[in-house]
Amino acid sequence: EVQLVESGGGLVQPGGSLRLSCAASGFTVSSNYMSWVRQAPGKGLEWVSVIYSGGSTYYADSVKGRFTISRDNSKNTLYLQMNSLRAEDTAVYYCASKIVGATGFGSGIDYWGQGTLVTVSS
Amino acid sequence: QAVVTQEPSLTVSPGGTVTLTCGSSTGAVTSGHYPYWFQQKPGQAPRTLIYDTSNKHSWTPARFSGSLLGGKAALTLSGAQPEDEAEYYCLLSYSGVLWVFGGGTKLTVL
């Protein structure tokens, strides 16, 4: 059974940093596509970043240069390092995965975590 | 930056049929955008319904179907149930380097 469990959210001051983690089980993180999606309070979904199985990473313009997506294969865990945080980064951050091959090879999301709340405020 | 558009809200009667659409500011939506559809209920994480335009997951109710329609991706719900009341989002991929969600459609079953 695929499971994604996020952690690391919390309250941080503007300009601060935070690292989110996503522990995966039921599949191998390094062999599949892993992404982060966020949702500001009362708003829609916003794609943040993706890391493909080959290691390529891509970011939304809104976070480029401030956020870094990475993975630890030995821990089967995905990370999102968030620096220079702004009030507009306040959101629930979801970890998401696509099982390559099982649902084709195009970009997308099959499974979602429950999310972790990040609040940027002084 | 591409913009993906969805109807802000739609209403369907119980047992009725409704089609939600997903358009792109860059032109026609094609299978190469790998259209995905998600359902989100209040207080819950999203759930994937449709992948690669028209494919269903094992948990996707049979009454949901996906297609391309008039240059847009479409999600059709046939035989709406009260539990289908939710927010629906589409996702398009642009050459794999940019993913963009639509703004969401609030579906009311009334």
Short mmCIF file of N, CA and C in Angstrom, two decimals, chain A residues 35 37 39 43-47 50 52 58-59 61 94 98 102-114, chain B residues 1 33-34 36 38 40 43-48 51-52 57 59 89 91 93 95-103:
data_model
loop_
_atom_site.label_atom_id
_atom_site.label_comp_id
_atom_site.label_asym_id
_atom_site.label_seq_id
_atom_site.Cartn_x
_atom_site.Cartn_y
_atom_site.Cartn_z
N SER A 35 6.55 14.92 -6.16
CA SER A 35 6.29 16.35 -6.28
C SER A 35 5.75 16.94 -4.98
N VAL A 37 2.99 19.96 -3.78
CA VAL A 37 1.87 20.81 -4.17
C VAL A 37 1.41 21.55 -2.93
N GLN A 39 -1.42 24.46 -1.00
CA GLN A 39 -2.76 25.04 -1.05
C GLN A 39 -2.88 26.09 0.05
N LYS A 43 -7.84 28.59 -0.83
CA LYS A 43 -7.47 28.75 -2.25
C LYS A 43 -7.32 27.40 -2.94
N GLY A 44 -6.96 27.46 -4.22
CA GLY A 44 -6.80 26.26 -5.01
C GLY A 44 -5.43 25.62 -4.87
N LEU A 45 -5.23 24.55 -5.62
CA LEU A 45 -3.97 23.83 -5.60
C LEU A 45 -2.94 24.56 -6.45
N GLU A 46 -1.70 24.56 -5.98
CA GLU A 46 -0.60 25.18 -6.72
C GLU A 46 0.57 24.19 -6.76
N TRP A 47 1.00 23.82 -7.95
CA TRP A 47 2.17 22.96 -8.08
C TRP A 47 3.41 23.76 -7.66
N VAL A 50 8.87 19.32 -8.76
CA VAL A 50 8.91 17.90 -9.07
C VAL A 50 10.35 17.43 -9.18
N TYR A 52 12.08 14.07 -10.93
CA TYR A 52 11.82 12.89 -11.72
C TYR A 52 12.75 11.75 -11.31
N TYR A 58 12.39 20.49 -11.24
CA TYR A 58 11.76 21.67 -11.82
C TYR A 58 10.92 22.35 -10.76
N TYR A 59 10.76 23.68 -10.93
CA TYR A 59 10.09 24.48 -9.93
C TYR A 59 9.10 25.46 -10.56
N ASP A 61 7.66 29.17 -10.89
CA ASP A 61 8.36 30.46 -10.86
C ASP A 61 8.29 31.10 -9.48
N TYR A 94 1.46 19.51 0.31
CA TYR A 94 1.21 18.10 0.07
C TYR A 94 2.39 17.48 -0.65
N LYS A 98 3.89 9.81 -8.35
CA LYS A 98 3.36 9.10 -9.51
C LYS A 98 4.18 7.83 -9.66
N ALA A 102 3.03 2.16 -13.98
CA ALA A 102 1.71 1.68 -13.57
C ALA A 102 0.60 2.54 -14.17
N THR A 103 0.89 3.85 -14.25
CA THR A 103 -0.07 4.78 -14.84
C THR A 103 0.61 5.57 -15.96
N GLY A 104 1.36 4.89 -16.78
CA GLY A 104 2.02 5.53 -17.90
C GLY A 104 3.30 6.23 -17.49
N PHE A 105 3.84 7.01 -18.42
CA PHE A 105 5.13 7.65 -18.18
C PHE A 105 5.06 9.18 -18.28
N GLY A 106 3.87 9.71 -18.38
CA GLY A 106 3.73 11.15 -18.43
C GLY A 106 3.72 11.74 -17.04
N SER A 107 3.88 13.05 -16.97
CA SER A 107 3.88 13.75 -15.69
C SER A 107 2.52 13.62 -15.01
N GLY A 108 2.53 13.65 -13.69
CA GLY A 108 1.25 13.63 -12.99
C GLY A 108 1.37 13.15 -11.57
N ILE A 109 0.21 12.94 -10.94
CA ILE A 109 0.13 12.58 -9.53
C ILE A 109 -0.88 11.47 -9.34
N ASP A 110 -0.45 10.38 -8.72
CA ASP A 110 -1.37 9.28 -8.41
C ASP A 110 -1.78 9.28 -6.94
N TYR A 111 -0.81 9.55 -6.06
CA TYR A 111 -1.05 9.45 -4.63
C TYR A 111 -0.68 10.74 -3.93
N TRP A 112 -1.42 11.03 -2.87
CA TRP A 112 -1.23 12.25 -2.10
C TRP A 112 -1.03 11.92 -0.62
N GLY A 113 -0.19 12.73 0.04
CA GLY A 113 -0.12 12.67 1.48
C GLY A 113 -1.25 13.49 2.08
N GLN A 114 -1.28 13.57 3.40
CA GLN A 114 -2.33 14.32 4.08
C GLN A 114 -1.99 15.80 4.24
N GLN B 1 4.12 32.17 -18.51
CA GLN B 1 3.53 31.16 -17.63
C GLN B 1 2.13 30.82 -18.15
N HIS B 33 -0.39 16.91 -22.92
CA HIS B 33 -0.42 17.62 -21.65
C HIS B 33 -0.70 16.66 -20.49
N TYR B 34 -0.94 15.39 -20.82
CA TYR B 34 -1.24 14.37 -19.80
C TYR B 34 -2.27 14.89 -18.78
N TYR B 36 -4.80 15.44 -15.97
CA TYR B 36 -5.20 14.74 -14.77
C TYR B 36 -6.40 15.47 -14.17
N PHE B 38 -8.62 15.72 -10.38
CA PHE B 38 -8.59 15.43 -8.95
C PHE B 38 -9.88 15.90 -8.30
N GLN B 40 -11.45 17.02 -4.53
CA GLN B 40 -11.10 17.39 -3.16
C GLN B 40 -12.35 17.79 -2.39
N GLY B 43 -11.57 19.82 3.90
CA GLY B 43 -10.77 19.25 4.97
C GLY B 43 -10.00 18.00 4.61
N GLN B 44 -10.06 17.61 3.34
CA GLN B 44 -9.37 16.40 2.91
C GLN B 44 -8.28 16.71 1.88
N ALA B 45 -7.35 15.78 1.76
CA ALA B 45 -6.37 15.88 0.68
C ALA B 45 -7.05 15.56 -0.64
N PRO B 46 -6.50 16.04 -1.73
CA PRO B 46 -7.06 15.69 -3.04
C PRO B 46 -6.95 14.19 -3.29
N ARG B 47 -7.77 13.73 -4.21
CA ARG B 47 -7.75 12.34 -4.64
C ARG B 47 -7.74 12.33 -6.16
N THR B 48 -6.86 11.50 -6.73
CA THR B 48 -6.76 11.44 -8.18
C THR B 48 -7.88 10.58 -8.76
N TYR B 51 -6.20 9.94 -15.01
CA TYR B 51 -4.85 10.25 -15.45
C TYR B 51 -4.74 10.06 -16.97
N ASP B 52 -3.78 10.81 -17.53
CA ASP B 52 -3.54 10.72 -18.97
C ASP B 52 -4.85 10.80 -19.77
N HIS B 57 -8.26 5.26 -12.14
CA HIS B 57 -7.63 4.45 -11.12
C HIS B 57 -8.63 3.40 -10.65
N TRP B 59 -9.80 3.05 -7.83
CA TRP B 59 -10.76 3.62 -6.88
C TRP B 59 -11.71 4.63 -7.52
N TYR B 89 -10.23 19.67 -9.63
CA TYR B 89 -9.09 20.36 -10.23
C TYR B 89 -8.53 19.54 -11.39
N LEU B 91 -5.02 19.19 -13.94
CA LEU B 91 -3.59 19.46 -13.96
C LEU B 91 -3.07 19.19 -15.36
N SER B 93 0.50 19.25 -17.85
CA SER B 93 1.96 19.28 -17.87
C SER B 93 2.44 19.93 -19.17
N SER B 95 5.48 20.10 -21.33
CA SER B 95 6.78 19.51 -21.66
C SER B 95 7.49 18.92 -20.45
N GLY B 96 6.72 18.63 -19.42
CA GLY B 96 7.29 17.99 -18.24
C GLY B 96 8.05 18.92 -17.32
N VAL B 97 8.27 20.17 -17.74
CA VAL B 97 9.07 21.08 -16.91
C VAL B 97 8.21 22.06 -16.14
N LEU B 98 6.95 22.13 -16.48
CA LEU B 98 6.03 23.03 -15.80
C LEU B 98 4.69 22.32 -15.67
N TRP B 99 4.21 22.24 -14.45
CA TRP B 99 2.89 21.68 -14.20
C TRP B 99 2.01 22.83 -13.73
N VAL B 100 0.78 22.87 -14.24
CA VAL B 100 -0.13 23.94 -13.85
C VAL B 100 -1.50 23.38 -13.51
N PHE B 101 -1.99 23.73 -12.34
CA PHE B 101 -3.34 23.35 -11.95
C PHE B 101 -4.33 24.40 -12.45
N GLY B 102 -5.53 23.95 -12.75
CA GLY B 102 -6.62 24.87 -12.98
C GLY B 102 -7.09 25.45 -11.66
N GLY B 103 -7.90 26.48 -11.74
CA GLY B 103 -8.36 27.15 -10.54
C GLY B 103 -9.40 26.38 -9.74
#
